Coordinates of C-alpha atoms in Angstrom, one line a residue:
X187 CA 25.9 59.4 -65.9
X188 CA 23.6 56.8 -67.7
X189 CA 23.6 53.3 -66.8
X190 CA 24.9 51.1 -69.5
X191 CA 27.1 48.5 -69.4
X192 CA 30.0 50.6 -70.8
X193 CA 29.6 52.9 -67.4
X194 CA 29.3 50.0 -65.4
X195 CA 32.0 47.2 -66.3
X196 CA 34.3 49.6 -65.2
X197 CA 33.3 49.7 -61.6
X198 CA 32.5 46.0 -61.5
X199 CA 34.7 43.0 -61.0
X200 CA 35.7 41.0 -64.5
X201 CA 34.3 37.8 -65.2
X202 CA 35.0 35.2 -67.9
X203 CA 32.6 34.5 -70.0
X204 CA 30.6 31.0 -70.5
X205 CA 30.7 28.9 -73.8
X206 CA 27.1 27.8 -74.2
X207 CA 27.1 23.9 -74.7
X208 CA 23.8 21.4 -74.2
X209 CA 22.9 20.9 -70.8
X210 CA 20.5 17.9 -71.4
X211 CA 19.2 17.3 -75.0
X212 CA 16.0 16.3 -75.7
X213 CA 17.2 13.9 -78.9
X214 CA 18.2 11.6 -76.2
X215 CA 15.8 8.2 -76.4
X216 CA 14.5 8.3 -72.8
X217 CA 13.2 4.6 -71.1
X218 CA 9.6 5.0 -70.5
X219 CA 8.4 5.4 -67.3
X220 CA 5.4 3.4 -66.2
X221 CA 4.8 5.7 -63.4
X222 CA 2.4 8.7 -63.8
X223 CA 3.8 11.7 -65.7
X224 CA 3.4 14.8 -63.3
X225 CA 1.7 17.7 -63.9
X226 CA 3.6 21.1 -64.1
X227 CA 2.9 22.3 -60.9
X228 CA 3.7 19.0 -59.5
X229 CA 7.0 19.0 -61.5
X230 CA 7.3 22.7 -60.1
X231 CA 6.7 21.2 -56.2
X232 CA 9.7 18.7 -57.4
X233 CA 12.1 21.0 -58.0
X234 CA 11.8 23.3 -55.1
X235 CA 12.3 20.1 -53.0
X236 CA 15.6 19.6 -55.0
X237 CA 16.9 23.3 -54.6
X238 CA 16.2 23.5 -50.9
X239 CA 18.0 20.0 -50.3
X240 CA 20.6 21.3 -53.2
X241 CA 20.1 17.3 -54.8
X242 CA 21.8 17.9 -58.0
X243 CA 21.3 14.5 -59.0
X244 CA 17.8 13.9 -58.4
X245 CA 17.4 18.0 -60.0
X246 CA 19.2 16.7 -63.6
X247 CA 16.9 13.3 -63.0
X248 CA 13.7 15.3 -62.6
X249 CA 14.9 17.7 -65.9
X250 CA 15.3 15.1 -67.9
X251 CA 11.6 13.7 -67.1
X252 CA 10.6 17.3 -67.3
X253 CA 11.6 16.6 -71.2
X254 CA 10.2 13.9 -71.6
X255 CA 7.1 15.2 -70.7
X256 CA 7.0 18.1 -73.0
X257 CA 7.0 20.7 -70.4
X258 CA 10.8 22.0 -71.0
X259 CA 9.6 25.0 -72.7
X260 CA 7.1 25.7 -70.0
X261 CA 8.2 29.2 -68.4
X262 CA 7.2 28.1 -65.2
X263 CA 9.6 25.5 -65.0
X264 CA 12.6 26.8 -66.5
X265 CA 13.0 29.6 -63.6
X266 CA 13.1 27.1 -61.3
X267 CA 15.8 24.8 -62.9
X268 CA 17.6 28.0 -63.3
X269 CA 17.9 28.6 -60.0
X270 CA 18.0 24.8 -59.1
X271 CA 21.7 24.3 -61.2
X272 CA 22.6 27.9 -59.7
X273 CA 22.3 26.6 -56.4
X274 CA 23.7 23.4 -57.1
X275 CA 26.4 23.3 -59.4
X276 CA 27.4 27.4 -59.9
X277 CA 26.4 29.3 -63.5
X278 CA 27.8 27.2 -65.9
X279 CA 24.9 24.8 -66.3
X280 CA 22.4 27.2 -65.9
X281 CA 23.7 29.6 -68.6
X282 CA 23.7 26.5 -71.3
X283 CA 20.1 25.7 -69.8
X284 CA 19.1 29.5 -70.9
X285 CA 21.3 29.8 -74.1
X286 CA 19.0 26.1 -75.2
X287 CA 16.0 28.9 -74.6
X288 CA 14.5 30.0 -77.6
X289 CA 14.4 34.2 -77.7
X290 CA 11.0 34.7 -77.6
X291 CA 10.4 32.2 -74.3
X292 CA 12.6 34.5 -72.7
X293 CA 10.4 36.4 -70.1
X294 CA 10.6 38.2 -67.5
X295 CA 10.7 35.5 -64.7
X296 CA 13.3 33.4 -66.6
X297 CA 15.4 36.5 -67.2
X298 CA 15.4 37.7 -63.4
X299 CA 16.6 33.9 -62.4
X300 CA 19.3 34.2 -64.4
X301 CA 20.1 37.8 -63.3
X302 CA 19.8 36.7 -59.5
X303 CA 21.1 33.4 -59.6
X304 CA 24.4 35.4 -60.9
X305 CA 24.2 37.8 -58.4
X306 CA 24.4 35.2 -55.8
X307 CA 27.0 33.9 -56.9
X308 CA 28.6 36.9 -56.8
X309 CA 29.1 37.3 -60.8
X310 CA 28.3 41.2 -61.4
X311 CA 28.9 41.8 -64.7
X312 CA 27.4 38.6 -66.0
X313 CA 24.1 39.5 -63.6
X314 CA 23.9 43.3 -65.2
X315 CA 24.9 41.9 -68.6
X316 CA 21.6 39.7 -68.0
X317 CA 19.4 42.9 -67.0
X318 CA 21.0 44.5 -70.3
X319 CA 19.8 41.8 -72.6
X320 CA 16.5 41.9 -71.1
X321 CA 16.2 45.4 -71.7
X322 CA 17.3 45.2 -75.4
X323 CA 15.2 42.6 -76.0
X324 CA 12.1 44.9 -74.6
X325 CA 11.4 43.0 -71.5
X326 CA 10.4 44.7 -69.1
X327 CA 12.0 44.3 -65.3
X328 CA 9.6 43.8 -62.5
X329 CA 9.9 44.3 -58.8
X330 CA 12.0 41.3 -58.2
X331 CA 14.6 42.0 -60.7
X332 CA 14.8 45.4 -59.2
X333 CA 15.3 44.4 -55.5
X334 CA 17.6 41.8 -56.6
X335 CA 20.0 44.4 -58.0
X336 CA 19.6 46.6 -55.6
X337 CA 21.2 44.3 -53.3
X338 CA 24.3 44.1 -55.6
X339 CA 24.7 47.8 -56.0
X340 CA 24.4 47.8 -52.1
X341 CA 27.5 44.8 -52.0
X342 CA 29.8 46.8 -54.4
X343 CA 29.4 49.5 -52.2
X344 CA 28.4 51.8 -55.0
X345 CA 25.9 54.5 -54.3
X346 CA 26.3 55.7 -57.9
X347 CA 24.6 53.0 -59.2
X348 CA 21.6 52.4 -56.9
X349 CA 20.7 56.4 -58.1
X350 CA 21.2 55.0 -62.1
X351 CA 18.8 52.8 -61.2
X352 CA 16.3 54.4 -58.8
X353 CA 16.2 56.9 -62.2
X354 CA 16.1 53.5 -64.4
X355 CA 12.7 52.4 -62.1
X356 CA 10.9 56.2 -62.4
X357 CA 11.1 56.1 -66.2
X358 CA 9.8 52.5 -66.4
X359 CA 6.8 53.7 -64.0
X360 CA 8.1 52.2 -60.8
X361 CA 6.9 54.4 -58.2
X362 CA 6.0 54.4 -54.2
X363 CA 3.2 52.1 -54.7
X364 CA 5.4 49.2 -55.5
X365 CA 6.2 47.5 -51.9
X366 CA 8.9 45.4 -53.0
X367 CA 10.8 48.4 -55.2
X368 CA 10.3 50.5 -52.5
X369 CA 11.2 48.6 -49.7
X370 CA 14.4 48.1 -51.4
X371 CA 15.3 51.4 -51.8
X372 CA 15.1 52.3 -48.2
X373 CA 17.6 49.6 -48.0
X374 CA 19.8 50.9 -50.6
X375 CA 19.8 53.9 -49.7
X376 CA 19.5 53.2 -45.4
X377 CA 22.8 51.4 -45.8
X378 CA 24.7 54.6 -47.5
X379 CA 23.1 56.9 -44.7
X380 CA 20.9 59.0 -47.2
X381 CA 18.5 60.1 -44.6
X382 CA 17.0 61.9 -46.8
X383 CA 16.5 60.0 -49.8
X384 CA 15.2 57.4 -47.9
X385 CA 12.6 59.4 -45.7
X386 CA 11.2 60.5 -48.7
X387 CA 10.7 57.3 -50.2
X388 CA 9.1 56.3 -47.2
X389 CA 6.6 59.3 -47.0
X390 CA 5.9 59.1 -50.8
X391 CA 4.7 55.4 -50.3
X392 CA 1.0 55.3 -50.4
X393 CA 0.8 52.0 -48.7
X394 CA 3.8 50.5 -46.2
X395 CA 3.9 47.2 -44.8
X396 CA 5.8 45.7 -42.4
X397 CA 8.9 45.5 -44.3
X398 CA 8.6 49.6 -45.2
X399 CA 8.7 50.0 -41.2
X400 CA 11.3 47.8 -40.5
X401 CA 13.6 48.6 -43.5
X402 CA 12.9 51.9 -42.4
X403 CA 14.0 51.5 -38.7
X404 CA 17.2 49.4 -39.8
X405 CA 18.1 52.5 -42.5
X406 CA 17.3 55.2 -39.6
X407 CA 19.7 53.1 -36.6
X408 CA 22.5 52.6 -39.6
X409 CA 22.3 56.4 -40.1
X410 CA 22.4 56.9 -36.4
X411 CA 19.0 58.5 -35.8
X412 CA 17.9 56.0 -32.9
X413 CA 15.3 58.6 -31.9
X414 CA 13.9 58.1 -35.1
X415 CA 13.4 54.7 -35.3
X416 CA 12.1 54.1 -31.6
X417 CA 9.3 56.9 -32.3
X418 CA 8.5 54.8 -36.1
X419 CA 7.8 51.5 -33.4
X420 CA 5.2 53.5 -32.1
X421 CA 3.8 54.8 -34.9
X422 CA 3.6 51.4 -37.0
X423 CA 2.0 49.9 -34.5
X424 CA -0.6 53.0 -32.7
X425 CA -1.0 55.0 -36.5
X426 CA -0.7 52.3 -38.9
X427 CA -2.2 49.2 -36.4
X428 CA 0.7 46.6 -37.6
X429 CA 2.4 44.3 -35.9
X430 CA 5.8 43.9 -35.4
X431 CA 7.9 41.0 -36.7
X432 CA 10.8 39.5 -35.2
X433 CA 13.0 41.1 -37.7
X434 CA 11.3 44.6 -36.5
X435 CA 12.0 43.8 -33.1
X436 CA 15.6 42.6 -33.6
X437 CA 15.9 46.2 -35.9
X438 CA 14.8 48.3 -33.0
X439 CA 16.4 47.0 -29.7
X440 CA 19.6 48.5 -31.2
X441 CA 17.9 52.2 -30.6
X442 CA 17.1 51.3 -27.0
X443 CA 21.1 49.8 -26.2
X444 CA 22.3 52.5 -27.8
X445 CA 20.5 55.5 -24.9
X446 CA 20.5 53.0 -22.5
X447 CA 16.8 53.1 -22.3
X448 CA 15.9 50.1 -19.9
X449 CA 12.3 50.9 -19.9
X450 CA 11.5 50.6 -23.5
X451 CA 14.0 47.4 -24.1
X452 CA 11.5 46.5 -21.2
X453 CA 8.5 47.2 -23.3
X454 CA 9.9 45.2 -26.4
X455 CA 10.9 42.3 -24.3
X456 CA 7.2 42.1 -23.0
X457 CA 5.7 42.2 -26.5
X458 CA 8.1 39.3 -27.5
X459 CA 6.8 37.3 -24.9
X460 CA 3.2 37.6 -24.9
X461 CA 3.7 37.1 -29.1
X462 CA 5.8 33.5 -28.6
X463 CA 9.2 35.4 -30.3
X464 CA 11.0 34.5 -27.3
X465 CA 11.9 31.3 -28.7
X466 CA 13.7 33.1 -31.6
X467 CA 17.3 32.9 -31.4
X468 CA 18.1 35.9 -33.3
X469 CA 15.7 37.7 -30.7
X470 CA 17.4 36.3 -27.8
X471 CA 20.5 37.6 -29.2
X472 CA 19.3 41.1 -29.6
X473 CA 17.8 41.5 -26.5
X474 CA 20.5 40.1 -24.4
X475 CA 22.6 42.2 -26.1
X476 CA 20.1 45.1 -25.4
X477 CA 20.4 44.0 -21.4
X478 CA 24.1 44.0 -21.8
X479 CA 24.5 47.8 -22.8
X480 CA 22.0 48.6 -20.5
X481 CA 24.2 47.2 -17.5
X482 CA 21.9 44.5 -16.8
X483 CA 24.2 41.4 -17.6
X484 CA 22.1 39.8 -15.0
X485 CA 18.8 40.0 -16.6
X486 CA 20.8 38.9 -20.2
X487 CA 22.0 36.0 -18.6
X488 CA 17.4 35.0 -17.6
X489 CA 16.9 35.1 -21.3
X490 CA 20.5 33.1 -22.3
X491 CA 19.0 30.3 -19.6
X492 CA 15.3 30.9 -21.1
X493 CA 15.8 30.0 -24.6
X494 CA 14.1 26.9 -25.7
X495 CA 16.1 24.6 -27.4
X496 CA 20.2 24.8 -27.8
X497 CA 21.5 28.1 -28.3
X498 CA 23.7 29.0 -31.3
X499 CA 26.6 30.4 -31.8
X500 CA 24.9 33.9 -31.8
X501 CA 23.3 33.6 -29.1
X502 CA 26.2 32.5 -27.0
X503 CA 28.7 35.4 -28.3
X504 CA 26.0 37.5 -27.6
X505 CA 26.3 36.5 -23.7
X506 CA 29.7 36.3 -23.6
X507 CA 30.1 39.7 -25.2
X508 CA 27.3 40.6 -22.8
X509 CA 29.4 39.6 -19.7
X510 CA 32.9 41.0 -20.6
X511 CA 31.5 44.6 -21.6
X512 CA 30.0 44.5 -17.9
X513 CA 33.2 43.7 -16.5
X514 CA 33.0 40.1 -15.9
X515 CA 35.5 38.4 -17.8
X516 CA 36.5 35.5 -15.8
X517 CA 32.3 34.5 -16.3
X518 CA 32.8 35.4 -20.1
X519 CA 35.9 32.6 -20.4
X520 CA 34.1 30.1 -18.6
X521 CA 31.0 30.5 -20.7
X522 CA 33.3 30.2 -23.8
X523 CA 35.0 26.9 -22.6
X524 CA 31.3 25.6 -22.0
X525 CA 30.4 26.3 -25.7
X526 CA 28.4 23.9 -27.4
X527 CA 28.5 25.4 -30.8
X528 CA 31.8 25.6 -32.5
X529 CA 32.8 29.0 -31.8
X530 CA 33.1 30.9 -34.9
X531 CA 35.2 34.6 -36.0
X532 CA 33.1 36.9 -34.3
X533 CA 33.1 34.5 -31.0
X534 CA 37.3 34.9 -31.1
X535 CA 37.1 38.7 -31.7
X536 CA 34.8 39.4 -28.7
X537 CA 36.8 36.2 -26.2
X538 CA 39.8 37.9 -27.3
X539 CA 38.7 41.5 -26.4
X540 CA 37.3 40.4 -23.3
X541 CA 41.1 38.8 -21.9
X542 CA 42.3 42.4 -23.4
X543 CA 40.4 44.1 -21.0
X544 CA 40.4 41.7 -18.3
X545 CA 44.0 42.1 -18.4
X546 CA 44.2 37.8 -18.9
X547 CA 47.5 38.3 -21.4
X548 CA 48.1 34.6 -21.3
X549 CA 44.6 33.6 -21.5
X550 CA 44.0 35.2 -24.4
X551 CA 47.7 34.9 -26.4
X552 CA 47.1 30.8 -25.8
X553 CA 43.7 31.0 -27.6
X554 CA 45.1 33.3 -30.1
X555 CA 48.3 30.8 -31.3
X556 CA 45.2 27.8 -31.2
X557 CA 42.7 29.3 -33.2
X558 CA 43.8 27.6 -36.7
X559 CA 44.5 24.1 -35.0
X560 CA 41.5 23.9 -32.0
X561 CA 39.0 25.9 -34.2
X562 CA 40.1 25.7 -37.9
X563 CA 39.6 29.9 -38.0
X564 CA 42.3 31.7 -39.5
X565 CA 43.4 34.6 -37.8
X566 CA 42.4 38.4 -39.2
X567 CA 43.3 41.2 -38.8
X568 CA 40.3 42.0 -36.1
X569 CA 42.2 39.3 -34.2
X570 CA 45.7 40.8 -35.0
X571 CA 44.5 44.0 -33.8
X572 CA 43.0 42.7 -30.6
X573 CA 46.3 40.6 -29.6
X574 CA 48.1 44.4 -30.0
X575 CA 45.6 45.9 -27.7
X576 CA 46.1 43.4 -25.0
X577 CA 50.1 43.3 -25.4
X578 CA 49.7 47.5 -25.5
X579 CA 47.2 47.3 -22.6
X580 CA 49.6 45.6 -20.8
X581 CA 52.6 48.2 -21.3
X582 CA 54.7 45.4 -23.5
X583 CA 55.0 47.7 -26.3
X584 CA 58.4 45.7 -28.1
X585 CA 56.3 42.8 -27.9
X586 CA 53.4 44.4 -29.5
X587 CA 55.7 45.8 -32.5
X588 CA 57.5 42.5 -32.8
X589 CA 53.9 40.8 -33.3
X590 CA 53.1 43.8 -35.9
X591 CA 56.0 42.6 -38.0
X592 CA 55.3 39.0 -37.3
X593 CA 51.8 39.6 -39.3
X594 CA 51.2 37.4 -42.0
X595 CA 48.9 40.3 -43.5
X596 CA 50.1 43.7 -44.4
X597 CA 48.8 45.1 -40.6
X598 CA 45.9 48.2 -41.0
X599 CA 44.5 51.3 -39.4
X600 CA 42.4 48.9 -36.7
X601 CA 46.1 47.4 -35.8
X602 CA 48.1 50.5 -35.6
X603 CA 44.9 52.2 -34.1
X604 CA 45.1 49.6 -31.4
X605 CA 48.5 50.3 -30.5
X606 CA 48.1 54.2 -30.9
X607 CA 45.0 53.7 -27.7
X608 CA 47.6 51.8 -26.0
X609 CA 50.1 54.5 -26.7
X610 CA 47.7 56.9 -24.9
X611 CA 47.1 54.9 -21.5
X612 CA 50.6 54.8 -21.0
X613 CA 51.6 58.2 -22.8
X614 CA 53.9 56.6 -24.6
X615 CA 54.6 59.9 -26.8
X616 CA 57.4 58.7 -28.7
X617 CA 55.8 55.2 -30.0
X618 CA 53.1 57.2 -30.2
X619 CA 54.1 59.9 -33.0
X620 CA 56.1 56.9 -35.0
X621 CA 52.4 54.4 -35.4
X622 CA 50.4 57.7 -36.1
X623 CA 52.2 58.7 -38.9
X624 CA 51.8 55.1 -40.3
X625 CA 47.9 55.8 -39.5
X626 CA 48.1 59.1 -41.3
X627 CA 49.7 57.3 -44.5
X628 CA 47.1 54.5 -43.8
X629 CA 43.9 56.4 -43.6
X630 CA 44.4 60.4 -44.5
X631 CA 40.9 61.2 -44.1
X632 CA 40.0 59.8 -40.5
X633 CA 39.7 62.5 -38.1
X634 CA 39.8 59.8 -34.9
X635 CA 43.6 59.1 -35.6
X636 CA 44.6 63.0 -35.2
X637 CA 42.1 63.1 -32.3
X638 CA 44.0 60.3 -30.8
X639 CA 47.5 62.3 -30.9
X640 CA 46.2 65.0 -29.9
X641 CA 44.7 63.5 -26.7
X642 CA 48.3 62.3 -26.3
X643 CA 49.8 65.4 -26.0
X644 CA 47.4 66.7 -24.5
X645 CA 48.0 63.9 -21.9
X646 CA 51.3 65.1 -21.1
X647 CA 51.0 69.0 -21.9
X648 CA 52.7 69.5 -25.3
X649 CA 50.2 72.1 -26.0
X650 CA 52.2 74.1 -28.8
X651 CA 51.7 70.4 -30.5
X652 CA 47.9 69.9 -29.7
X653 CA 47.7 73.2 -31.5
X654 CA 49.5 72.4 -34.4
X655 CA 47.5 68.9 -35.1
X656 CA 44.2 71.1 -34.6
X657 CA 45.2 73.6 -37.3
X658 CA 47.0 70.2 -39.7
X659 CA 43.6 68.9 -39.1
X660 CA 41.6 72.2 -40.5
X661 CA 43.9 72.4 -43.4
X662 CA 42.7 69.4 -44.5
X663 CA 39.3 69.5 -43.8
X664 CA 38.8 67.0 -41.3
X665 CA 36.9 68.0 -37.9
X666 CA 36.0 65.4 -35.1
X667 CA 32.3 64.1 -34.8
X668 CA 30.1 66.3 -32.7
X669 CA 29.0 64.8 -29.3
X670 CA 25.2 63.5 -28.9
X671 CA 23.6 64.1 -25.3
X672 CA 19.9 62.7 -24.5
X673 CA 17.2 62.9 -22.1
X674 CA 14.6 61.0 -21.5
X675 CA 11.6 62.2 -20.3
X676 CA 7.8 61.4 -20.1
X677 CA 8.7 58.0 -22.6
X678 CA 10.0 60.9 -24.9
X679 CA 13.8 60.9 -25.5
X680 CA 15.4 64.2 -26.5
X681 CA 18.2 64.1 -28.5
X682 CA 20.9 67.5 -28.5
X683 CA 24.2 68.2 -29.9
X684 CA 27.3 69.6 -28.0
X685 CA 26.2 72.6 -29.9
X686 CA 22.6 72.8 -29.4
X687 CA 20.2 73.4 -26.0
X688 CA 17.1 71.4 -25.5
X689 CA 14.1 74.0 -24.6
X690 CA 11.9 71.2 -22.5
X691 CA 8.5 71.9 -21.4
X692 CA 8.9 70.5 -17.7

């Protein structure tokens, strides 16, 4: 399939198109200005000062002495008031800006403003219409442009086109020595679980930074490999001598949570100390979730209390989180009613889960029905579902379908699923058969929903229908995910399938 925009306005959301009109005209008699006139890079200083504090008015005020000037054909300046009415005021004023722009000022850098700034806004087919034009008028893309769309393919969810355009960037003689195009292929690609796309990318590149090793950790724990991207710590920092960011750190305590391995979150937590990251919030986050899934709420809570300055609300649904999956929900509640931060959607999912598996029905129903009023959060359905699971939990199964047909929202598999678990506990067969068929209309190709009924029956020994599922199951080509053990040994961790035996030198 060849990228156009014929193959790709049908996969991408339609947008109306923009009537160019005069954004400031430069006819207009302008008072003069006894004050110095700027230079551009002093103009170019301005504006970034405007888009970070998002001042559309003093951004239009600056344009208009940016004319008077003479410098508003300078293609320095006109990426920056690109992005400066993108930011501000959405695409309409930055489209007239670059319809005013004469063809042959049209470079590269004004063309990948325009292309991002759409983007961001999330306006697909305007941002590849942009990349089109660019390309027809024999501008060349550059790195930037690039990443930027690769982070659009990656939010349509289409791995069809980050390929049309990983084959786009080999003919225009993109290769592994470009960091930035790179780097955003192993994302692409990382976040579609191409293992091996991506670990040849990464091979390829001549050169890596410490983007490449991080990108590449974060694309190996997304595709599961943990092993992988707890032996690429090593090696970026013992082979390749670099050190690791915050964001490489926050990429790999993941891998350690997810074997449990105490020792090397350990080992991290050190490093963040002796390098001042321990002030990071988004490090304190991943590392007390790191303690949590270790079973070491305890040590969690030293770096919740160690954190300098207020925590956020990451940080606190971290610990909270932390405490209930270690069993301490009562602690979990109280933390939560000693927020500082305004809770936000996350925070409700994981308070909510918590009185579901505290068993605190009450609790957690009368800070369900207050969520819009006390906290402005309209439920979803990740709330929905959790209110099922504590009502199922707690054997109260008409409640639990009366709230399903309550729903505001069409309920989905995480709802029904919810109330399938609870079917389980309580071998509730009947209940049981009737919300997994709505899961089997719901989601046909998930294996986990037939795995569920089948560990029904199994619960109460209808065999002759464990059997059937199994063979329902094979017929349509669905087979449950094999079972991971590990071991580890000598700061090694070995990693085997249920079908597989680990030959270890002891």
């Amino acid at each position: 399939m060849i990228l156009s925009s014929q193959t790709l306005h049908p996969i991408l959301p339609h947008q109306s198109p923009h009537s160019p009109r005069p954004i400031l005209s430069s006819n207009k008699p302008i008072k003069n200005n006894k004050t110095p006139t700027p230079t551009s890079s002093e103009f170019g200083t301005l504006l970034r000062s405007c888009i970070e504090t998002r001042s559309l008015q003093q951004g239009k005020a600056l344009h208009s002495r940016i004319i008077q000037a003479g410098f508003d054909r300078n293609r320095d300046l006109l990426p920056r008031l690109i992005k400066l009415y993108f930011t501000c005021n959405g695409a309409s004023d930055a489209q007239k800006l670059f319809d005013e722009i004469p063809h042959r000022n049209r470079n590269v850098y004004i063309y990948t403003s325009m292309v991002s700034g759409y983007l961001e806004n999330q306006m697909f087919n305007e941002a590849f219409d942009g990349f089109f034009e660019m390309l027809e008028n024999g501008v060349k893309p550059d790195s930037f442009t690039f990443s930027a769309l690769m982070k659009a393919c990656v939010q349509l969810g289409s791995l069809d086109l980050v390929v049309q355009l990983h084959c786009m960037i080999a003919k225009l003689g993109y290769g592994p020595s470009d960091l930035s195009v790179a780097n955003s292929l192993i994302n692409a690609y990382g976040f579609f679980e191409k293992f091996e796309s991506f670990s040849r990318i990464f091979d390829d590149m001549p050169m890596r930074d410490v983007v490449s090793w991080t990108s590449m950790i974060q694309a190996c724990n997304r595709s599961k490999r943990h092993g992988e991207s707890m032996e690429l710590l090593s090696k970026m920092q013992f082979e390749e001598g670099l050190k690791p960011n915050a964001l490489t750190v926050v990429s790999v305590l993941p891998a350690c949570a997810f074997f449990a391995s105490l020792k090397k979150g350990q080992a991290i937590h050190a490093f963040v100390m002796r390098n001042g990251l321990n002030s990071n919030a988004v490090v304190a986050a991943a590392l007390i979730s790191m303690y949590s899934q270790c079973g070491e709420s305890d040590d969690a809570l030293v770096v919740f209390d160690a954190l300098e300055g207020a925590p956020n609300v990451v940080v606190w649904t971290s610990m909270i989180e932390g405490l209930s999956m270690n069993g301490r929900f009562d602690e979990a509640l109280r933390l939560f009613e000693a927020m500082q931060v305004k809770p936000n959607r996350i925070t409700l999912v994981v308070v909510l889960s918590a009185c579901s598996h505290g068993g605190l029905l009450e609790v957690g129903r009368r800070i369900f029905d207050s969520m819009n009023e006390k906290f402005g959060i309209e439920p979803r359905m990740e709330h929905y579902a959790c209110v099922v699971d504590m009502l199922g939990r707690a054997g109260r199964f008409d409640e639990a379908e009366d709230f399903i047909e309550r729903m505001k929202v069409r309920p989905n598999g995480s709802v029904y699923g919810a109330l399938l678990g609870a079917c389980q506990v309580h071998r509730n067969v009947k209940l049981g058969e009737r919300v997994a068929l709505e899961l089997f209309e719901l989601e046909p190709s998930d294996a986990g929903n037939y795995v569920m009924l089948s560990n029904l029956y199994a619960s109460t020994g209808r065999w002759e229908e464990v059997g059937r599922l199994r063979v329902a199951m094979i017929d349509r080509g669905l087979f449950k995910s094999p079972g991971y053990s590990w071991l580890e040994m000598r700061d090694k961790i070995f990693v085997f399938g249920t079908d597989e035996r680990a030959d270890l030198d002891c």
